Short mmCIF file of N, CA, C and O in Angstrom, two decimals:
data_model
loop_
_atom_site.label_atom_id
_atom_site.label_comp_id
_atom_site.label_asym_id
_atom_site.label_seq_id
_atom_site.Cartn_x
_atom_site.Cartn_y
_atom_site.Cartn_z
N UNK A 1 -174.74 89.12 -52.00
CA UNK A 1 -175.35 87.98 -52.25
C UNK A 1 -174.85 87.32 -53.65
O UNK A 1 -174.75 86.09 -54.13
N UNK A 2 -173.28 87.58 -53.63
CA UNK A 2 -172.42 87.14 -54.53
C UNK A 2 -171.81 85.78 -54.01
O UNK A 2 -171.83 84.89 -54.64
N UNK A 3 -171.69 85.54 -52.55
CA UNK A 3 -171.44 84.41 -51.88
C UNK A 3 -172.67 83.27 -52.36
O UNK A 3 -172.44 82.29 -52.68
N UNK A 4 -173.66 83.52 -52.12
CA UNK A 4 -174.93 82.64 -52.45
C UNK A 4 -175.26 82.37 -53.89
O UNK A 4 -175.13 81.04 -54.23
N UNK A 5 -174.60 83.39 -54.89
CA UNK A 5 -174.83 83.25 -56.16
C UNK A 5 -173.78 81.95 -56.80
O UNK A 5 -173.76 81.21 -57.29
N UNK A 6 -172.58 82.29 -56.48
CA UNK A 6 -171.33 81.23 -56.34
C UNK A 6 -172.00 79.99 -55.86
O UNK A 6 -171.58 78.84 -56.41
N UNK A 7 -172.32 79.72 -54.56
CA UNK A 7 -173.09 78.48 -53.70
C UNK A 7 -174.08 77.70 -55.14
O UNK A 7 -174.02 76.79 -54.84
N UNK A 8 -174.66 78.54 -55.26
CA UNK A 8 -175.80 78.10 -56.01
C UNK A 8 -175.17 77.57 -57.49
O UNK A 8 -175.77 76.45 -57.71
N UNK A 9 -174.30 78.34 -57.99
CA UNK A 9 -173.60 77.91 -59.42
C UNK A 9 -172.80 76.33 -58.97
O UNK A 9 -173.09 75.63 -59.56
N UNK A 10 -172.30 76.41 -57.78
CA UNK A 10 -171.80 75.15 -57.35
C UNK A 10 -172.89 73.99 -57.10
O UNK A 10 -172.51 72.78 -57.46
N UNK A 11 -173.62 74.11 -56.30
CA UNK A 11 -174.88 73.24 -56.19
C UNK A 11 -175.52 73.07 -57.54
O UNK A 11 -175.90 71.59 -57.51
N UNK A 12 -175.67 73.61 -58.50
CA UNK A 12 -176.22 73.56 -59.92
C UNK A 12 -175.31 72.40 -60.40
O UNK A 12 -175.83 71.31 -61.14
N UNK A 13 -173.96 72.71 -60.39
CA UNK A 13 -173.00 71.51 -61.05
C UNK A 13 -173.18 70.60 -60.43
O UNK A 13 -173.04 69.37 -61.34
N UNK A 14 -173.39 70.43 -59.00
CA UNK A 14 -173.10 69.18 -58.18
C UNK A 14 -174.50 68.31 -58.62
O UNK A 14 -174.41 67.24 -58.53
N UNK A 15 -175.48 69.03 -58.86
CA UNK A 15 -177.04 68.34 -59.13
C UNK A 15 -177.00 67.81 -60.41
O UNK A 15 -177.79 66.90 -60.58
N UNK A 16 -176.20 68.44 -61.40
CA UNK A 16 -176.20 68.30 -62.76
C UNK A 16 -175.22 67.21 -63.00
O UNK A 16 -175.38 66.44 -64.03
N UNK A 17 -174.29 66.81 -62.44
CA UNK A 17 -173.56 65.67 -62.53
C UNK A 17 -173.67 64.17 -62.28
O UNK A 17 -174.79 64.00 -61.37
N UNK A 18 -173.87 63.57 -63.23
CA UNK A 18 -174.10 62.24 -63.30
C UNK A 18 -173.43 61.25 -62.14
O UNK A 18 -173.70 60.31 -61.52
N UNK A 19 -172.05 61.51 -62.08
CA UNK A 19 -171.12 60.64 -61.37
C UNK A 19 -170.04 61.61 -60.95
O UNK A 19 -169.78 62.66 -61.74
N UNK A 20 -169.27 61.31 -59.69
CA UNK A 20 -168.09 62.24 -59.38
C UNK A 20 -168.01 63.24 -58.78
O UNK A 20 -167.08 63.95 -58.48
N UNK A 21 -169.21 63.80 -58.73
CA UNK A 21 -169.46 65.29 -58.20
C UNK A 21 -170.14 64.96 -56.80
O UNK A 21 -170.42 66.07 -55.88
N UNK A 22 -169.77 64.08 -55.71
CA UNK A 22 -169.87 63.67 -54.18
C UNK A 22 -169.43 64.72 -53.56
O UNK A 22 -170.27 65.29 -52.54
N UNK A 23 -168.11 65.22 -53.67
CA UNK A 23 -167.54 65.66 -52.67
C UNK A 23 -167.93 67.48 -52.71
O UNK A 23 -168.23 68.07 -51.77
N UNK A 24 -168.18 67.75 -54.10
CA UNK A 24 -168.88 68.97 -54.16
C UNK A 24 -170.24 69.10 -53.61
O UNK A 24 -170.56 69.92 -52.91
N UNK A 25 -171.01 68.08 -53.72
CA UNK A 25 -172.16 68.02 -53.42
C UNK A 25 -172.23 68.19 -51.77
O UNK A 25 -173.01 68.75 -51.29
N UNK A 26 -171.41 67.38 -51.48
CA UNK A 26 -171.23 67.18 -49.66
C UNK A 26 -170.79 68.54 -49.45
O UNK A 26 -171.31 69.16 -48.10
N UNK A 27 -170.00 69.02 -49.93
CA UNK A 27 -169.21 70.53 -49.38
C UNK A 27 -170.31 71.62 -49.57
O UNK A 27 -170.47 72.30 -48.73
N UNK A 28 -170.83 71.55 -50.87
CA UNK A 28 -172.18 72.75 -50.86
C UNK A 28 -173.12 72.53 -49.47
O UNK A 28 -173.42 73.37 -49.19
N UNK A 29 -173.46 71.39 -49.63
CA UNK A 29 -174.57 70.99 -48.68
C UNK A 29 -174.10 71.42 -47.06
O UNK A 29 -174.90 72.03 -46.30
N UNK A 30 -172.79 70.99 -46.76
CA UNK A 30 -172.15 71.38 -45.50
C UNK A 30 -172.39 73.01 -45.23
O UNK A 30 -172.35 73.44 -44.11
N UNK A 31 -171.93 73.62 -46.45
CA UNK A 31 -171.85 74.89 -46.24
C UNK A 31 -173.03 75.54 -46.07
O UNK A 31 -173.09 76.76 -45.14
N UNK A 32 -174.10 75.26 -46.70
CA UNK A 32 -175.53 75.80 -46.58
C UNK A 32 -176.07 75.58 -44.93
O UNK A 32 -176.59 76.21 -44.57
N UNK A 33 -175.87 74.37 -44.56
CA UNK A 33 -176.16 74.09 -43.21
C UNK A 33 -175.21 74.94 -42.33
O UNK A 33 -175.89 75.28 -41.28
N UNK A 34 -174.19 75.10 -42.11
CA UNK A 34 -173.23 75.65 -41.69
C UNK A 34 -173.94 76.86 -41.54
O UNK A 34 -174.18 77.74 -40.61
N UNK A 35 -174.01 77.81 -42.87
CA UNK A 35 -174.51 79.14 -42.61
C UNK A 35 -175.98 79.24 -42.16
O UNK A 35 -176.17 80.37 -41.13
N UNK A 36 -176.85 78.24 -42.24
CA UNK A 36 -178.21 78.34 -41.51
C UNK A 36 -177.98 78.04 -40.16
O UNK A 36 -178.70 78.39 -39.60
N UNK A 37 -176.95 77.14 -39.68
CA UNK A 37 -177.15 76.58 -38.21
C UNK A 37 -176.40 77.76 -37.36
O UNK A 37 -177.04 78.31 -36.43
N UNK A 38 -175.22 78.18 -37.82
CA UNK A 38 -174.26 79.21 -37.02
C UNK A 38 -174.97 80.51 -37.00
O UNK A 38 -174.47 81.50 -36.61
N UNK A 39 -175.50 80.91 -38.20
CA UNK A 39 -175.53 82.31 -38.41
C UNK A 39 -177.24 82.77 -37.75
O UNK A 39 -177.65 81.77 -37.23
N UNK A 40 -177.57 83.61 -38.17
CA UNK A 40 -178.83 84.21 -37.63
C UNK A 40 -179.82 83.77 -38.66
O UNK A 40 -180.16 83.77 -39.64
N UNK A 41 -180.86 82.38 -38.20
CA UNK A 41 -181.42 81.85 -39.08
C UNK A 41 -182.40 82.47 -39.65
O UNK A 41 -182.85 82.16 -41.05
N UNK A 42 -183.27 83.19 -39.31
CA UNK A 42 -184.21 84.16 -39.97
C UNK A 42 -183.42 84.79 -41.32
O UNK A 42 -184.34 84.99 -42.28
N UNK A 43 -182.21 85.42 -40.93
CA UNK A 43 -181.73 86.32 -41.62
C UNK A 43 -181.06 85.37 -43.12
O UNK A 43 -181.28 85.81 -44.19
N UNK A 44 -180.58 84.40 -42.64
CA UNK A 44 -180.16 83.45 -43.54
C UNK A 44 -181.13 82.85 -44.68
O UNK A 44 -180.95 82.82 -45.37
N UNK A 45 -182.08 82.41 -43.89
CA UNK A 45 -183.34 82.06 -44.81
C UNK A 45 -183.81 83.23 -45.74
O UNK A 45 -184.17 83.00 -46.94
N UNK A 46 -183.70 83.94 -45.00
CA UNK A 46 -184.22 85.20 -45.88
C UNK A 46 -183.08 85.46 -46.99
O UNK A 46 -183.67 85.97 -48.14
N UNK A 47 -182.14 85.36 -46.73
CA UNK A 47 -181.16 85.79 -48.16
C UNK A 47 -181.29 84.78 -49.29
O UNK A 47 -180.96 84.99 -50.15
N UNK A 48 -181.23 83.40 -48.29
CA UNK A 48 -181.39 82.14 -49.41
C UNK A 48 -182.75 82.26 -50.37
O UNK A 48 -182.73 81.61 -51.06
N UNK A 49 -183.92 82.80 -49.70
CA UNK A 49 -185.26 82.38 -50.19
C UNK A 49 -185.46 82.99 -51.59
O UNK A 49 -184.58 84.22 -51.84
N UNK A 50 -185.70 82.24 -52.53
CA UNK A 50 -185.73 82.61 -53.86
C UNK A 50 -184.88 82.78 -54.86
O UNK A 50 -184.48 82.79 -55.86
N UNK A 51 -183.47 82.36 -54.19
CA UNK A 51 -182.49 81.94 -54.91
C UNK A 51 -182.37 80.51 -55.70
O UNK A 51 -181.87 80.42 -56.50
N UNK A 52 -183.09 79.65 -55.06
CA UNK A 52 -183.21 78.26 -55.84
C UNK A 52 -182.19 77.25 -54.91
O UNK A 52 -182.10 76.10 -55.57
N UNK A 53 -181.57 77.72 -54.20
CA UNK A 53 -180.66 76.91 -53.32
C UNK A 53 -181.56 75.63 -52.64
O UNK A 53 -180.92 74.49 -52.90
N UNK A 54 -182.69 75.72 -51.95
CA UNK A 54 -183.36 74.80 -51.48
C UNK A 54 -183.84 73.64 -52.52
O UNK A 54 -183.60 72.56 -52.08
N UNK A 55 -184.13 74.18 -53.84
CA UNK A 55 -184.61 73.22 -54.89
C UNK A 55 -183.50 72.50 -55.45
O UNK A 55 -183.49 71.12 -55.51
N UNK A 56 -182.62 72.84 -55.01
CA UNK A 56 -180.86 72.41 -55.77
C UNK A 56 -180.34 71.24 -54.42
O UNK A 56 -180.16 70.30 -54.81
N UNK A 57 -180.77 71.44 -53.32
CA UNK A 57 -180.38 70.65 -52.46
C UNK A 57 -181.54 69.17 -52.34
O UNK A 57 -181.08 68.35 -52.40
N UNK A 58 -182.79 69.67 -52.85
CA UNK A 58 -183.64 68.74 -52.87
C UNK A 58 -183.29 67.70 -54.08
O UNK A 58 -183.29 66.57 -53.97
N UNK A 59 -182.74 68.50 -55.34
CA UNK A 59 -182.32 67.26 -56.37
C UNK A 59 -181.27 66.65 -55.87
O UNK A 59 -181.17 65.48 -56.21
N UNK A 60 -180.29 67.25 -55.24
CA UNK A 60 -178.91 66.61 -54.71
C UNK A 60 -179.52 65.12 -53.61
O UNK A 60 -179.25 64.35 -54.16
N UNK A 61 -180.60 65.54 -52.76
CA UNK A 61 -180.92 64.67 -51.86
C UNK A 61 -181.45 63.39 -52.60
O UNK A 61 -181.61 62.30 -52.13
N UNK A 62 -182.47 63.59 -53.76
CA UNK A 62 -183.04 62.69 -54.37
C UNK A 62 -182.57 62.15 -55.55
O UNK A 62 -183.33 61.76 -56.48
N UNK A 63 -181.22 62.20 -55.57
CA UNK A 63 -180.62 61.64 -56.96
C UNK A 63 -180.72 59.94 -57.07
O UNK A 63 -180.55 59.56 -58.18
N UNK A 64 -180.52 59.56 -55.86
CA UNK A 64 -180.71 57.96 -55.67
C UNK A 64 -179.78 57.26 -55.73
O UNK A 64 -179.41 56.32 -55.94
N UNK A 65 -178.63 58.10 -55.34
CA UNK A 65 -177.10 57.25 -55.36
C UNK A 65 -177.01 56.71 -53.84
O UNK A 65 -175.91 55.97 -54.00
N UNK A 66 -177.79 56.95 -53.21
CA UNK A 66 -177.63 56.44 -51.67
C UNK A 66 -176.27 56.79 -51.33
O UNK A 66 -175.36 56.40 -50.93
N UNK A 67 -175.98 58.31 -51.20
CA UNK A 67 -174.73 58.43 -50.78
C UNK A 67 -175.01 59.65 -49.76
O UNK A 67 -175.66 60.11 -49.39
N UNK A 68 -173.56 59.81 -48.99
CA UNK A 68 -173.43 60.74 -47.78
C UNK A 68 -173.83 62.24 -48.08
O UNK A 68 -174.46 62.81 -47.53
N UNK A 69 -173.65 62.80 -49.56
CA UNK A 69 -173.94 64.04 -50.32
C UNK A 69 -175.39 64.06 -50.04
O UNK A 69 -175.79 65.15 -49.71
N UNK A 70 -176.17 63.49 -50.38
CA UNK A 70 -177.71 63.08 -50.40
C UNK A 70 -177.93 63.33 -49.08
O UNK A 70 -178.92 64.31 -48.75
N UNK A 71 -177.75 62.75 -48.21
CA UNK A 71 -178.03 62.83 -46.62
C UNK A 71 -177.62 64.28 -46.24
O UNK A 71 -178.53 64.81 -45.34
N UNK A 72 -176.50 64.89 -46.27
CA UNK A 72 -176.00 65.94 -45.96
C UNK A 72 -176.92 66.88 -46.64
O UNK A 72 -177.53 68.05 -46.15
N UNK A 73 -177.42 66.80 -47.84
CA UNK A 73 -178.28 67.59 -48.48
C UNK A 73 -179.66 67.80 -47.73
O UNK A 73 -180.27 68.89 -47.70
N UNK A 74 -180.44 66.71 -47.25
CA UNK A 74 -181.25 66.43 -46.56
C UNK A 74 -181.12 67.48 -45.26
O UNK A 74 -181.76 68.33 -44.68
N UNK A 75 -180.09 67.24 -44.25
CA UNK A 75 -179.86 68.14 -43.43
C UNK A 75 -179.65 69.50 -44.04
O UNK A 75 -180.24 70.29 -42.86
N UNK A 76 -178.93 70.03 -44.81
CA UNK A 76 -179.03 71.64 -45.17
C UNK A 76 -180.46 72.01 -45.56
O UNK A 76 -180.67 72.90 -45.04
N UNK A 77 -181.30 71.20 -46.12
CA UNK A 77 -182.50 71.40 -46.64
C UNK A 77 -183.24 71.85 -45.24
O UNK A 77 -183.94 72.73 -45.08
N UNK A 78 -183.04 70.93 -44.34
CA UNK A 78 -183.88 71.09 -42.91
C UNK A 78 -183.28 72.53 -42.16
O UNK A 78 -184.19 73.29 -41.53
N UNK A 79 -181.96 72.58 -42.34
CA UNK A 79 -181.43 73.80 -41.74
C UNK A 79 -182.08 75.23 -42.03
O UNK A 79 -182.33 76.16 -41.64
N UNK A 80 -182.05 75.15 -43.51
CA UNK A 80 -182.65 76.31 -44.26
C UNK A 80 -184.02 76.46 -44.57
O UNK A 80 -184.40 77.18 -44.28
N UNK A 81 -184.89 75.26 -44.58
CA UNK A 81 -186.19 75.70 -44.87
C UNK A 81 -187.06 74.70 -43.64
O UNK A 81 -188.49 75.01 -43.86
N UNK A 82 -186.36 74.17 -42.77
CA UNK A 82 -187.19 74.00 -41.24
C UNK A 82 -187.74 72.54 -41.81
O UNK A 82 -187.51 71.67 -42.75
N UNK A 83 -188.56 71.96 -40.70
CA UNK A 83 -189.11 70.82 -40.53
C UNK A 83 -189.88 70.36 -41.71
O UNK A 83 -190.08 69.08 -42.10
N UNK A 84 -190.83 71.33 -42.28
CA UNK A 84 -191.92 70.75 -43.35
C UNK A 84 -191.30 70.23 -44.40
O UNK A 84 -191.64 69.18 -44.94
N UNK A 85 -190.24 71.20 -44.88
CA UNK A 85 -189.45 70.69 -46.05
C UNK A 85 -188.89 69.37 -46.28
O UNK A 85 -189.24 68.38 -46.90
N UNK A 86 -188.36 69.03 -44.98
CA UNK A 86 -187.78 67.76 -44.66
C UNK A 86 -188.81 66.31 -44.57
O UNK A 86 -188.76 65.60 -45.44
N UNK A 87 -189.61 66.99 -43.99
CA UNK A 87 -190.93 65.68 -44.04
C UNK A 87 -191.56 65.55 -45.51
O UNK A 87 -191.98 64.64 -45.98
N UNK A 88 -191.81 66.83 -46.13
CA UNK A 88 -192.32 66.59 -47.38
C UNK A 88 -191.49 65.92 -48.26
O UNK A 88 -191.90 64.99 -49.14
N UNK A 89 -189.80 66.02 -48.01
CA UNK A 89 -189.12 65.34 -49.05
C UNK A 89 -189.18 63.97 -48.73
O UNK A 89 -189.41 62.85 -49.54
N UNK A 90 -189.05 63.61 -47.44
CA UNK A 90 -189.07 62.28 -46.79
C UNK A 90 -190.30 61.69 -47.46
O UNK A 90 -190.26 60.20 -47.91
N UNK A 91 -191.67 62.18 -47.19
CA UNK A 91 -192.75 61.47 -47.76
C UNK A 91 -192.63 61.10 -49.46
O UNK A 91 -193.25 59.97 -49.47
N UNK A 92 -192.08 61.95 -49.92
CA UNK A 92 -192.19 61.81 -51.39
C UNK A 92 -191.10 60.90 -52.00
O UNK A 92 -191.18 60.37 -53.11
N UNK A 93 -190.33 60.44 -51.07
CA UNK A 93 -189.17 59.63 -51.66
C UNK A 93 -188.58 58.55 -50.55
O UNK A 93 -187.47 58.37 -49.90
N UNK A 94 -190.01 57.89 -50.31
CA UNK A 94 -189.88 57.10 -49.11
C UNK A 94 -189.01 55.92 -49.47
O UNK A 94 -188.52 55.01 -48.50
N UNK A 95 -188.81 55.63 -50.77
CA UNK A 95 -187.89 54.49 -50.81
C UNK A 95 -186.42 54.65 -51.18
O UNK A 95 -185.31 53.83 -51.16
N UNK A 96 -185.94 55.97 -50.64
CA UNK A 96 -184.62 56.56 -50.57
C UNK A 96 -184.00 56.19 -49.60
O UNK A 96 -184.52 57.12 -48.60
N UNK A 97 -183.20 55.34 -48.95
CA UNK A 97 -182.49 55.48 -47.65
C UNK A 97 -181.67 56.55 -47.40
O UNK A 97 -181.96 56.85 -46.24
N UNK A 98 -180.97 57.51 -48.48
CA UNK A 98 -180.42 58.41 -48.16
C UNK A 98 -181.07 59.57 -47.51
O UNK A 98 -181.06 60.55 -46.68
N UNK A 99 -182.50 60.03 -48.01
CA UNK A 99 -183.27 60.67 -48.04
C UNK A 99 -183.74 60.57 -46.69
O UNK A 99 -183.95 61.76 -45.65
N UNK A 100 -184.24 59.20 -46.16
CA UNK A 100 -184.77 59.06 -44.64
C UNK A 100 -183.59 59.22 -43.73
O UNK A 100 -183.65 60.00 -43.04
N UNK A 101 -182.53 58.71 -44.17
CA UNK A 101 -181.40 58.88 -43.08
C UNK A 101 -181.07 60.51 -42.79
O UNK A 101 -181.10 60.79 -41.66
N UNK A 102 -180.81 61.16 -43.95
CA UNK A 102 -180.66 62.48 -43.94
C UNK A 102 -182.17 63.15 -43.40
O UNK A 102 -181.45 64.12 -42.41
N UNK A 103 -183.01 62.61 -43.48
CA UNK A 103 -184.01 63.80 -42.91
C UNK A 103 -184.10 63.40 -41.37
O UNK A 103 -184.43 64.39 -40.65
N UNK A 104 -183.74 62.08 -40.81
CA UNK A 104 -183.75 61.83 -39.48
C UNK A 104 -182.71 62.65 -39.06
O UNK A 104 -182.95 63.37 -38.11
N UNK A 105 -181.64 62.64 -39.68
CA UNK A 105 -180.60 63.69 -39.21
C UNK A 105 -181.01 64.68 -39.07
O UNK A 105 -180.61 65.72 -38.12
N UNK A 106 -181.80 65.31 -40.02
CA UNK A 106 -181.86 67.09 -40.02
C UNK A 106 -182.99 67.05 -39.08
O UNK A 106 -182.96 68.26 -38.27
N UNK A 107 -184.09 66.06 -38.68
CA UNK A 107 -184.75 66.57 -37.59
C UNK A 107 -184.07 66.55 -36.14
O UNK A 107 -184.53 67.38 -35.39
N UNK A 108 -182.94 65.90 -36.29
CA UNK A 108 -182.29 65.45 -34.80
C UNK A 108 -181.63 66.85 -34.57
O UNK A 108 -181.39 67.78 -33.49
N UNK A 109 -181.36 67.42 -35.69
CA UNK A 109 -180.36 68.89 -35.63
C UNK A 109 -181.45 69.95 -35.34
O UNK A 109 -180.81 70.91 -34.55
N UNK A 110 -182.37 69.70 -35.84
CA UNK A 110 -183.79 71.07 -35.54
C UNK A 110 -184.09 70.67 -34.22
O UNK A 110 -184.17 71.85 -33.60
N UNK A 111 -184.11 69.53 -33.83
CA UNK A 111 -184.64 69.36 -32.17
C UNK A 111 -183.64 70.09 -31.55
O UNK A 111 -184.06 70.36 -30.35
N UNK A 112 -182.23 69.87 -31.90
CA UNK A 112 -181.05 70.40 -31.07
C UNK A 112 -181.01 71.86 -31.00
O UNK A 112 -180.37 72.41 -30.17
N UNK A 113 -181.49 72.45 -31.75
CA UNK A 113 -181.63 73.77 -31.74
C UNK A 113 -182.94 74.60 -31.02
O UNK A 113 -183.77 74.15 -31.09
N UNK A 114 -182.48 75.43 -30.17
CA UNK A 114 -183.27 76.13 -29.19
C UNK A 114 -184.09 77.28 -29.66
O UNK A 114 -184.95 77.76 -29.17
N UNK A 115 -183.29 77.83 -30.91
CA UNK A 115 -183.51 79.27 -31.24
C UNK A 115 -184.97 79.78 -31.84
O UNK A 115 -185.43 80.45 -32.09
N UNK A 116 -185.45 78.54 -32.52
CA UNK A 116 -186.53 78.77 -33.53
C UNK A 116 -187.74 77.90 -32.66
O UNK A 116 -188.22 77.06 -32.71
N UNK A 117 -188.58 78.62 -32.02
CA UNK A 117 -189.72 78.59 -31.27
C UNK A 117 -190.69 77.95 -32.28
O UNK A 117 -191.43 77.12 -31.85
N UNK A 118 -190.87 78.67 -33.69
CA UNK A 118 -191.94 78.36 -34.69
C UNK A 118 -191.85 76.80 -35.03
O UNK A 118 -192.49 75.70 -35.15
N UNK A 119 -190.44 76.47 -34.99
CA UNK A 119 -190.02 74.59 -35.21
C UNK A 119 -190.42 73.70 -34.31
O UNK A 119 -190.94 73.01 -34.56
N UNK A 120 -189.95 74.37 -32.91
CA UNK A 120 -190.05 73.49 -31.88
C UNK A 120 -191.52 73.08 -31.77
O UNK A 120 -191.82 72.09 -31.63
N UNK A 121 -192.34 73.92 -32.29
CA UNK A 121 -194.24 73.76 -32.05
C UNK A 121 -194.17 72.61 -32.68
O UNK A 121 -195.51 72.18 -32.93
N UNK A 122 -193.72 72.41 -34.14
CA UNK A 122 -194.11 71.48 -34.96
C UNK A 122 -193.72 70.20 -34.51
O UNK A 122 -194.06 69.18 -35.24
N UNK A 123 -193.05 69.89 -33.53
CA UNK A 123 -192.53 68.57 -32.98
C UNK A 123 -193.73 67.33 -32.92
O UNK A 123 -193.08 66.29 -33.43
N UNK A 124 -194.66 68.04 -32.42
CA UNK A 124 -195.84 66.81 -32.00
C UNK A 124 -196.41 66.41 -33.61
O UNK A 124 -196.35 64.74 -33.64
N UNK A 125 -196.13 67.02 -34.47
CA UNK A 125 -196.75 66.76 -35.81
C UNK A 125 -195.68 66.05 -36.69
O UNK A 125 -195.84 65.24 -37.37
N UNK A 126 -194.37 66.49 -36.20
CA UNK A 126 -193.46 65.81 -37.07
C UNK A 126 -193.41 64.37 -36.43
O UNK A 126 -192.94 63.33 -37.34
N UNK A 127 -193.40 64.17 -35.28
CA UNK A 127 -193.43 62.82 -34.80
C UNK A 127 -194.65 61.71 -35.25
O UNK A 127 -194.70 60.61 -35.67
N UNK A 128 -195.67 62.47 -35.31
CA UNK A 128 -196.81 61.91 -35.87
C UNK A 128 -196.67 61.39 -37.19
O UNK A 128 -196.98 60.40 -37.63
N UNK A 129 -195.96 62.25 -38.09
CA UNK A 129 -195.68 62.05 -39.68
C UNK A 129 -194.80 61.05 -39.55
O UNK A 129 -194.71 59.80 -40.43
N UNK A 130 -193.79 61.32 -38.92
CA UNK A 130 -192.35 60.04 -38.67
C UNK A 130 -193.34 58.66 -38.37
O UNK A 130 -193.04 57.58 -38.92
N UNK A 131 -194.47 58.63 -37.40
CA UNK A 131 -195.30 57.20 -37.17
C UNK A 131 -196.00 56.79 -38.44
O UNK A 131 -195.92 55.53 -38.53
N UNK A 132 -196.32 57.82 -39.03
CA UNK A 132 -197.06 57.01 -40.15
C UNK A 132 -196.13 56.92 -41.37
O UNK A 132 -196.36 55.66 -42.06
N UNK A 133 -195.06 57.39 -41.63
CA UNK A 133 -194.07 57.02 -42.54
C UNK A 133 -193.55 55.68 -42.14
O UNK A 133 -193.27 54.66 -43.15
N UNK A 134 -193.46 55.65 -40.83
CA UNK A 134 -192.87 54.14 -40.58
C UNK A 134 -194.01 53.07 -40.64
O UNK A 134 -193.45 52.21 -41.31
N UNK A 135 -195.04 53.49 -40.43
CA UNK A 135 -195.96 52.35 -40.33
C UNK A 135 -196.39 51.82 -42.24
O UNK A 135 -196.57 50.71 -42.94
N UNK A 136 -196.07 52.91 -43.10
CA UNK A 136 -196.24 52.81 -44.32
C UNK A 136 -194.84 52.17 -44.73
O UNK A 136 -194.96 51.05 -45.77
N UNK A 137 -194.00 52.47 -44.57
CA UNK A 137 -192.58 51.52 -44.84
C UNK A 137 -192.53 50.08 -44.21
O UNK A 137 -191.93 49.33 -44.78
N UNK A 138 -193.26 49.77 -43.03
CA UNK A 138 -193.16 48.49 -42.48
C UNK A 138 -194.41 47.84 -43.06
O UNK A 138 -194.34 46.57 -42.99
N UNK A 139 -195.52 48.37 -43.93
CA UNK A 139 -196.26 47.70 -44.56
C UNK A 139 -196.07 46.73 -45.64
O UNK A 139 -194.90 46.89 -46.47
N UNK A 140 -197.23 46.31 -46.33
CA UNK A 140 -196.63 45.31 -47.36
C UNK A 140 -196.16 46.33 -48.60
O UNK A 140 -196.41 47.45 -48.74
N UNK A 141 -195.07 45.71 -49.31
CA UNK A 141 -194.80 46.49 -50.45
C UNK A 141 -195.64 46.37 -51.48
O UNK A 141 -196.33 45.64 -51.79
N UNK A 142 -195.70 47.71 -52.51
CA UNK A 142 -196.63 47.91 -53.58
C UNK A 142 -196.15 46.64 -54.47
O UNK A 142 -195.20 46.50 -54.92
N UNK A 143 -197.30 46.27 -55.30
CA UNK A 143 -197.02 45.13 -56.31
C UNK A 143 -196.82 46.02 -57.57
O UNK A 143 -197.39 46.71 -58.02
#
């Protein structure tokens, strides 16, 4: 777990930074994404569970800077915690373009993976949630 602890420390630094840590945030998010994508997914998820990495990815994704690092954090969140985590974050941060773009990228990345049947069964619900999100976003702006 030493590597995960170091990654968590780096994610903490990136999420705490008000500016200038975009490269660190992007690299950390890409590292998590790669580990989850290319490793044995259930094993990787189990090793990361309870470490706070997913929470830090959400913090980075929802900073509001509309950055590439935020988008990459959403993809990493999807690789690590699956579709439901992505949809929850997208739903609660509808005004953030980077959350929406990154969330859509995460959904595409997860759809491209054939290894997780449990995730694949969620896609009809994902499509319904995306249609609802689109309808909400296309509707009148709140006053």
